[in-house]
Structure formats: structure tokens, C-alpha cells
Amino acid sequence: MKVKNLRWWILALIVLVTIINYLDRNTLGIMWQEIVKDLGLVDAEPGTPEFQAASKKLFTMVNMVFMVAYGFSQFFSGRIYDKIGTRKGFSFSVLIWAIFDALTAFATGIGQIFGLRAAFGLGVAGPWPGAVKSNAEWFPQKQRSLAQGLFNVGASVGAILAPILIGVLFAAFGWKVTFLVIGCLGLMWIVPWLIVNKKGPQEHPWITEQEQQLIAEGKPTCSASAVKTRSYKEILGCKKSWAVICGRFFLDPIWWMFVSFLPIYLYEVHGMDVKSLAMTAWVPYVGAALGSFAGGWFSSYLLHRGHSVNLSRKLAIAVGACIVFPMLVLVAFVSDPMLAVVCMAVILFGFQFTMNNIQTIPSDLFAGKSVGSLAGLGGAAAALGTILSMVFIPMLTAGGNWIPFFIMGASLVPLSILSIFLFGGHIESQE
């Protein structure tokens, strides 16, 4: 049996599991206030300023534990995916995060939540370097940024669906059953993944010869196994690698600021409960989804028009940054809740427009069993930058003033872009 455009079916499954990934990520944040009340995690009366401050501080601590595990996983999961392949790598990652997210339903105290969230972080990080590696294997260079964009669309769609689906499940069954249901989705996904993704593009029994030739465009003429596998020392010794590492160190915290703290911001500043969040918290991620697709399309369009990889990636990165920076400054001073939500949608549009192309650079620089490693190093740097930013968030938002929160995010944008242009030089293959 031959399947036309098999690479898009592989990508569709990765997009689907990315949606599930973000449903799992958002369960804790969206239901946090209710979990704190139900388990009595803070010694304060619900609804009081003391309760809000204690709840936010505790949530920040949980997220920092999660991000440490997430960053640790990013550092090693890229290398693991390079060694065992994307088929086994994705299955292993999903199995870990699905089980530990579901087990959160049985948590009875903050210590258990810390432990479960750390274990969850070890699994949930894997698909990011895994997707970069898979796209490098299954797509020609001209289509990789578009493939990466569609992968990132999955993250945004998951974030859009999360407050709606989680809100509905919570209203009907409570937070415990919600964790069980969302966690089981990942386990169900593993079955079609193992059936469809039997082998790589050179050995897969379902792939057509025409698609094999298309995928091979622009790749080294030697076999994938013959391409040198670079050590971490060699990757870090390449100056261009630091464009990815530093670029993500500075830019990624902006995404996590929204993913982790948007529900708390809307709850604290605008008084939204779980049901209200279901009506509004998804809007910014519509912008993110559109930005992911637009950023991937724009870069691929430039390549199809004959422009270099260097110009295509850098121009797309700069365009997105020019959208993010002024809007982060503007939203800091917006008081109307709906206008603030719309501004956030524009911010995440620009963020994903830029980030999509930064995430594609590892496949532009390296091939074979080094792509996932550099992508993982970039992800680890992103986690470190996020952890450091989270240290300051409780202080920056003290007293319910979130203006410094957004100003901090704005200051990270030029630092990221400067890193890309300073270290990236002329972006081209290093093989």
C-alpha cells in the first residue's frame, strides 16, 4: 500500500499530540484556584488579597519545579530522540506525561503536586526537539518552516481548546475527573502513531518514490547514517548554535508568561472564574495559531521565490519581533479586559511568527543526529530563561499591579533578536 503525501499524515499526528500536550499543560493553571480551595493548600480565606498572594506564590513555585524538570528533559530529550528516533521518542514522551497528568487526580497535598508536576515536565518537553527532528527528516528545506508552523499551530489550538474543554469537564465532573480524562487522551494517541509512523522516509513501506525524491531535496547526498553526529561540545563550539540557544533563552519566557499566568492575571485583575476563563482565555491563542502558520508560510514563500535561507529566516524573525515589542508595551497600560485580550492575541501572533523560524534554524544548520540535540539545547536554554523570569513575577505583580510584568516581557524581545543576528551570522548548513 502506498500513501500519497505521507509526510503530512505524520505531521498531522504530531500536530494532534501537540494539541493534547497543551490540554495537559493547562489543566493545573485553569483549575488552580479551585484545587487550592479544595485541598486547603493556603491558610487564608478564599477571595481575600492574602489568599490571592499566597495562591500565586505557590503556583509560581509549582511552575518553577515543572520548568526545572522541563529544562532538564529538553537538554537530554533532543539527544535521546537523535539516538532512538522520533517513533520511539514520541511514544516514550507521551506515555510519561499522560500517566503523571492523570495521576494528579489523586493528589492530596502540595508535596504530591510538586512531584507529579516534575515527572509530568520530564515527558511533556520531548515533542519540541522531536518535532524539529521529524520535520528535518520528512520535509525538504523549503517546507520545514511551514511544517514547524503547523506544529506550533497545534500548541495554540490546544491552548484555545483548554479553557473551553477543561471548563466544561470541570463544571460537569470536577477537577479530579478532568485530570483523568485529559491524561488518557495521550495514551489513546500512541496507537495510531505506532501504526502510521512505521519507519523513516527512506524505509517506510507506504511512501511513494516521488515523495522520497522530494524529501531528499537539498539534503546531503550521503546517507543519514553517514552524516557526522556532533557531540554537545562540538555543537556548542559552533558560534551559529548560540543564535538558537540565546535567541530562545530571551524570547521563550514571553510565551510561558502567558501560558502559566494568563488565567491568574485574568482572575486577579478582572475577577474571572473558571467559567469566565472558558469564554475569554482562548482568544490570545487564536492569534498564536495564526502567527505560527503565517510565520512558517512567509519564510517558505521567500525560499520558493529564490531567496536565501539566511534572508528568509532573519526577515521573518524581525517582522514578528516588530509586532511583539510595541504591543507588549501597549497592553501594560490597557484597562479594558477585552481590549487587553485582543492585544495579547496580537502579541502571541508576533511571538509565534518569530519563534517558528528560530525553531527551524537547527535543521538549517545541521543534519542527521545533531538536529534534535541543538533543538534540545535551545529548549533547555528557553526553560532556564523562563525559570529566571518566574523568580521575579511574584515581586513584579505584587499588589495586583501587572504593568511591570508586561514591561519585563517587552525588554526580552530586542535581546533575543540581537542574539540571532550577532551569533547567527550567515545562516547556512554546517555539514
C-alpha positions as MATLAB code, in Angstrom:
seq = 'MKVKNLRWWILALIVLVTIINYLDRNTLGIMWQEIVKDLGLVDAEPGTPEFQAASKKLFTMVNMVFMVAYGFSQFFSGRIYDKIGTRKGFSFSVLIWAIFDALTAFATGIGQIFGLRAAFGLGVAGPWPGAVKSNAEWFPQKQRSLAQGLFNVGASVGAILAPILIGVLFAAFGWKVTFLVIGCLGLMWIVPWLIVNKKGPQEHPWITEQEQQLIAEGKPTCSASAVKTRSYKEILGCKKSWAVICGRFFLDPIWWMFVSFLPIYLYEVHGMDVKSLAMTAWVPYVGAALGSFAGGWFSSYLLHRGHSVNLSRKLAIAVGACIVFPMLVLVAFVSDPMLAVVCMAVILFGFQFTMNNIQTIPSDLFAGKSVGSLAGLGGAAAALGTILSMVFIPMLTAGGNWIPFFIMGASLVPLSILSIFLFGGHIESQE';
ca = [
       0.000    0.000    0.000;
       1.266    3.454   -0.985;
       0.030    6.657    0.655;
       0.382    9.991   -1.140;
       1.824   12.836    0.918;
       2.656   10.527    3.802;
       4.792   13.248    5.406;
       1.676   15.341    6.009;
      -0.037   12.422    7.764;
       2.992   12.076   10.034;
       2.856   15.816   10.735;
      -0.911   15.672   11.338;
      -0.384   13.142   14.125;
       2.340   15.333   15.648;
       0.011   18.344   15.486;
      -2.716   16.282   17.172;
      -0.475   15.213   20.038;
       0.712   18.811   20.426;
      -2.912   19.827   20.942;
      -3.215   17.121   23.592;
       0.093   18.276   25.094;
      -1.295   21.755   25.677;
      -4.545   20.452   27.073;
      -2.484   18.607   29.669;
      -0.300   21.638   30.394;
      -3.256   23.890   31.076;
      -5.236   21.640   33.406;
      -3.417   22.799   36.531;
      -3.375   26.531   35.741;
      -7.033   26.784   34.767;
      -8.300   24.847   37.790;
      -5.642   26.058   40.235;
      -7.837   28.318   42.325;
     -10.374   25.534   42.822;
      -7.663   22.981   43.647;
      -6.158   25.340   46.240;
      -9.563   25.800   47.864;
     -10.493   22.114   47.745;
      -7.216   20.838   49.181;
      -6.733   23.750   51.572;
      -3.250   24.481   50.280;
      -3.050   28.014   51.765;
      -4.044   29.347   55.171;
      -6.210   32.243   54.055;
      -9.858   32.929   53.308;
     -10.679   32.370   49.599;
     -11.281   35.623   47.741;
      -9.156   37.755   50.072;
      -5.957   39.542   48.947;
      -3.999   37.269   51.277;
      -5.427   34.215   49.552;
      -4.570   35.612   46.096;
      -0.984   36.414   47.082;
      -0.382   33.045   48.734;
      -2.031   31.143   45.892;
       0.010   32.960   43.235;
       3.266   32.415   45.129;
       2.525   28.703   45.495;
       1.582   28.400   41.830;
       4.860   30.085   40.859;
       6.785   27.559   42.952;
       4.963   24.652   41.297;
       5.734   26.099   37.873;
       9.393   26.561   38.724;
       9.638   22.893   39.751;
       7.915   21.973   36.494;
      10.258   24.195   34.445;
      13.385   22.729   36.061;
      12.218   19.247   35.062;
      11.129   20.561   31.657;
      14.514   22.173   31.012;
      16.363   19.064   32.183;
      14.253   16.990   29.805;
      14.831   19.384   26.902;
      18.584   19.133   27.431;
      18.594   15.347   27.137;
      15.459   14.541   25.117;
      16.861   16.036   21.912;
      19.840   13.695   22.171;
      17.566   10.769   23.083;
      15.399   11.424   20.023;
      18.570   11.546   17.910;
      19.578    8.116   19.256;
      16.285    6.171   19.344;
      14.386    8.013   16.602;
      11.181   10.010   16.600;
       8.859    6.982   16.533;
      10.027    5.640   19.894;
      10.854    9.099   21.231;
       7.353   10.497   20.868;
       5.792    7.320   22.277;
       8.040    7.462   25.347;
       7.394   11.166   25.992;
       3.623   10.867   25.652;
       3.484    7.796   27.896;
       5.281    9.661   30.692;
       3.311   12.905   30.585;
      -0.099   11.260   30.115;
       0.330    8.961   33.114;
       1.546   11.638   35.502;
      -1.039   14.207   34.429;
      -3.793   11.652   35.044;
      -2.303   10.745   38.435;
      -2.690   14.364   39.549;
      -6.343   13.459   40.130;
      -5.239   11.559   43.231;
      -3.073   14.320   44.735;
      -3.974   15.258   48.301;
      -1.265   17.799   49.154;
       1.244   20.242   47.743;
       4.157   17.789   48.036;
       2.416   15.334   45.722;
       1.588   18.111   43.258;
       5.260   19.137   43.186;
       6.361   15.565   42.483;
       3.712   14.843   39.862;
       4.340   18.116   38.043;
       8.082   17.449   37.946;
       7.523   13.982   36.454;
       4.986   15.496   34.047;
       7.601   18.039   32.897;
      10.069   15.270   32.043;
       7.657   13.860   29.480;
       5.900   16.917   28.131;
       9.104   18.590   26.867;
      10.105   15.876   24.393;
       7.941   16.745   21.367;
       9.664   20.105   20.836;
      13.104   18.844   19.792;
      11.314   15.776   18.440;
       9.201   17.836   16.035;
      12.236   19.761   14.737;
      13.994   16.451   14.095;
      10.937   14.870   12.476;
      10.460   17.856   10.169;
      14.122   17.687    9.145;
      13.649   14.005    8.283;
      10.296   14.225    6.494;
      10.324   17.616    4.749;
      12.540   19.356    2.197;
      14.151   22.557    3.453;
      11.677   24.779    1.592;
       8.757   23.274    3.538;
      10.305   22.917    7.007;
       9.305   26.306    8.391;
       5.725   25.679    7.226;
       5.786   22.241    8.876;
       7.185   23.802   12.049;
       4.498   26.454   11.852;
       1.749   23.838   11.677;
       3.319   22.047   14.645;
       3.177   25.301   16.611;
      -0.418   25.791   15.473;
      -1.133   22.599   17.403;
       0.188   24.202   20.592;
      -2.025   27.233   20.034;
      -5.111   25.166   19.223;
      -4.525   23.167   22.397;
      -4.305   26.395   24.369;
      -7.520   27.626   22.685;
      -9.425   24.430   23.471;
      -8.036   24.065   27.001;
     -10.191   26.637   28.857;
     -13.271   25.515   26.940;
     -12.858   21.745   27.293;
     -11.415   21.893   30.800;
     -14.111   24.358   31.843;
     -16.849   22.037   30.583;
     -15.329   18.944   32.201;
     -14.736   20.793   35.453;
     -18.305   22.078   35.577;
     -19.682   18.598   34.924;
     -17.343   16.337   36.911;
     -14.895   18.400   38.998;
     -11.122   18.728   38.788;
     -10.214   15.126   39.611;
     -12.137   13.543   36.724;
     -10.892   16.307   34.415;
      -7.277   15.293   35.053;
      -8.118   11.645   34.367;
      -9.920   12.353   31.093;
      -7.301   14.739   29.693;
      -4.451   12.431   30.731;
      -5.969    9.438   28.932;
      -6.088   11.288   25.587;
      -2.325   10.936   25.172;
      -2.395    7.206   25.810;
      -5.024    6.795   23.093;
      -2.859    8.744   20.611;
       0.084    6.339   20.857;
      -1.810    3.599   18.977;
      -2.284    5.370   15.599;
       1.201    6.900   15.904;
       2.871    3.485   16.065;
       0.730    2.209   13.188;
       1.368    5.110   10.781;
       4.951    6.013   11.648;
       6.457    2.594   10.924;
       9.839    3.713    9.558;
      11.732    6.765    8.371;
      11.082    8.209    4.892;
      13.813    6.111    3.241;
      12.461    2.779    4.508;
       8.735    3.343    5.057;
       6.687    0.787    3.085;
       3.850    3.241    2.434;
       5.846    6.126    0.937;
       5.870    6.806   -2.797;
       9.089    7.152   -4.771;
       8.073   10.679   -5.814;
       7.730   11.778   -2.197;
      11.071   10.204   -1.296;
      12.743   12.259   -4.019;
      11.003   15.441   -2.856;
      12.078   14.936    0.759;
      15.686   14.353   -0.361;
      15.889   17.819   -1.996;
      18.696   19.884   -0.512;
      19.888   17.163    1.862;
      23.424   15.753    1.933;
      23.955   13.191   -0.817;
      25.364   10.699    1.689;
      23.004    8.593    3.771;
      21.616    9.942    7.015;
      23.664    7.404    8.962;
      26.857    8.696    7.317;
      26.277   12.290    8.441;
      28.532   13.058   11.383;
      26.883   13.019   14.793;
      28.220   16.024   16.667;
      28.898   15.977   20.393;
      27.448   18.649   22.647;
      30.926   20.180   22.799;
      31.077   20.439   19.015;
      27.573   21.888   18.785;
      28.309   24.467   21.476;
      31.622   25.234   19.792;
      29.757   26.360   16.674;
      29.013   30.077   17.045;
      25.827   29.812   14.992;
      24.346   27.368   17.515;
      24.262   30.199   20.038;
      21.803   32.086   17.847;
      19.251   29.365   18.678;
      20.329   28.958   22.300;
      20.411   32.672   23.221;
      17.504   33.587   20.973;
      15.256   31.131   22.769;
      16.700   31.962   26.220;
      15.412   35.521   25.884;
      12.241   35.043   23.802;
      10.605   31.884   25.183;
       9.785   33.370   28.625;
       7.197   35.575   26.900;
       5.198   32.510   25.833;
       5.430   30.920   29.256;
       4.396   34.160   30.936;
       1.105   33.865   29.078;
       0.667   30.078   29.296;
       1.360   29.974   33.034;
      -0.012   33.282   34.279;
      -2.746   34.387   31.871;
      -5.503   32.604   33.872;
      -4.191   34.100   37.122;
      -3.913   37.581   35.545;
      -7.495   37.448   34.290;
      -8.674   36.084   37.646;
      -6.796   38.612   39.780;
      -7.151   41.771   37.674;
     -10.546   41.172   36.059;
     -12.202   38.787   38.529;
     -12.774   35.909   36.086;
     -13.632   32.455   37.462;
     -13.199   29.116   35.661;
     -16.387   29.602   33.622;
     -15.431   33.155   32.615;
     -11.968   31.980   31.594;
     -13.595   29.436   29.302;
     -15.174   32.354   27.436;
     -12.088   34.577   27.025;
      -8.741   32.900   27.816;
      -8.647   31.131   24.443;
      -8.659   34.339   22.353;
      -4.894   35.113   22.588;
      -4.091   31.659   21.275;
      -6.107   32.269   18.113;
      -3.521   34.953   17.406;
      -0.748   32.473   18.227;
      -2.187   29.877   15.826;
      -2.426   32.416   13.016;
       1.107   33.619   13.747;
       2.502   30.090   13.649;
       1.011   29.447   10.235;
       1.830   32.909    8.881;
       5.446   32.798   10.073;
       6.001   29.373    8.549;
       4.288   30.325    5.303;
       6.166   33.627    4.992;
       9.599   32.032    5.330;
       8.718   29.184    2.957;
       7.293   31.695    0.461;
      10.562   33.625    0.420;
      12.519   30.414   -0.156;
      10.229   29.402   -3.027;
      10.840   32.840   -4.559;
      14.557   32.066   -4.642;
      15.714   33.995   -1.586;
      18.398   32.513    0.651;
      17.706   30.644    3.886;
      19.592   33.389    5.695;
      17.360   36.201    4.439;
      14.143   34.189    4.722;
      14.636   33.197    8.353;
      16.013   36.535    9.570;
      13.383   38.659    7.832;
      10.580   36.543    9.285;
      12.152   36.755   12.747;
      12.457   40.543   12.504;
       8.876   41.023   11.266;
       7.450   39.087   14.193;
       9.598   40.996   16.690;
       8.352   44.324   15.317;
       4.822   43.190   16.175;
       5.555   41.798   19.653;
       7.588   44.632   21.170;
       5.222   47.614   20.816;
       2.156   45.545   21.712;
       3.743   44.317   24.959;
       4.348   47.930   25.925;
       0.808   48.944   24.938;
      -1.018   46.133   26.759;
       0.708   47.082   30.012;
      -1.427   50.215   30.137;
      -4.733   48.828   28.820;
      -7.503   48.686   31.427;
     -10.394   47.273   29.392;
     -10.328   43.459   29.742;
     -11.486   42.634   26.214;
      -9.061   45.087   24.630;
      -6.281   43.560   26.730;
      -7.216   40.078   25.498;
      -7.145   41.275   21.863;
      -3.740   42.907   22.406;
      -2.475   39.616   23.812;
      -3.700   37.863   20.676;
      -1.595   40.233   18.558;
       1.397   39.690   20.865;
       1.212   35.914   20.531;
       0.730   36.264   16.751;
       4.052   38.087   16.520;
       5.714   35.774   19.018;
       4.891   32.628   17.056;
       5.723   34.344   13.753;
       9.251   34.819   15.119;
       9.639   31.681   17.238;
       8.575   29.353   14.443;
      11.606   30.447   12.417;
      14.034   30.322   15.337;
      12.950   26.740   15.998;
      13.614   25.839   12.345;
      17.239   27.039   12.389;
      18.670   23.786   13.879;
      17.556   21.913   10.746;
      19.141   24.657    8.601;
      22.494   24.299   10.352;
      22.799   20.549   10.938;
      21.506   17.239    9.627;
      21.073   13.672   10.823;
      21.656   13.021   14.511;
      22.542   16.576   15.533;
      19.284   18.389   14.765;
      17.433   17.142   17.823;
      20.442   17.818   20.043;
      20.653   21.515   19.092;
      16.870   21.857   19.302;
      17.032   20.320   22.784;
      19.798   22.697   23.864;
      17.643   25.594   22.649;
      14.707   24.224   24.614;
      16.839   23.854   27.752;
      18.001   27.460   27.401;
      14.370   28.519   26.968;
      13.445   26.722   30.178;
      16.331   28.383   32.049;
      15.258   31.816   30.827;
      11.691   31.075   31.887;
      12.735   29.901   35.355;
      14.760   33.067   35.910;
      11.866   35.260   34.776;
       9.450   33.411   37.066;
      11.597   34.275   40.074;
      10.673   37.923   39.558;
       6.995   37.556   38.634;
       5.549   37.459   42.187;
       7.540   40.608   43.012;
       6.661   42.334   39.748;
       2.932   41.679   40.216;
       2.802   42.470   43.951;
      -0.323   44.361   44.935;
      -2.119   43.369   41.741;
      -0.026   45.713   39.532;
       0.787   43.748   36.379;
       2.382   46.593   34.378;
       5.970   45.556   35.283;
       5.093   42.020   34.177;
       4.455   43.174   30.607;
       7.363   45.629   30.568;
       9.720   42.793   31.503;
       8.372   40.792   28.563;
       8.937   43.703   26.186;
      12.560   44.079   27.303;
      13.301   40.479   26.297;
      12.398   40.957   22.614;
      15.360   43.110   21.463;
      17.764   40.915   23.445;
      16.545   37.850   21.554;
      16.745   39.471   18.121;
      20.203   40.871   18.835;
      21.351   37.335   19.736;
      20.049   35.925   16.445;
      21.864   38.499   14.322;
      25.018   38.623   16.461;
      25.649   34.869   16.674;
      23.791   33.614   13.607;
      25.936   35.305   11.003;
      25.040   33.874    7.612;
      22.589   31.048    8.322;
      23.565   28.054    6.194;
      24.321   24.338    6.532;
      27.374   23.478    8.609;
      27.613   19.905    7.281;
];
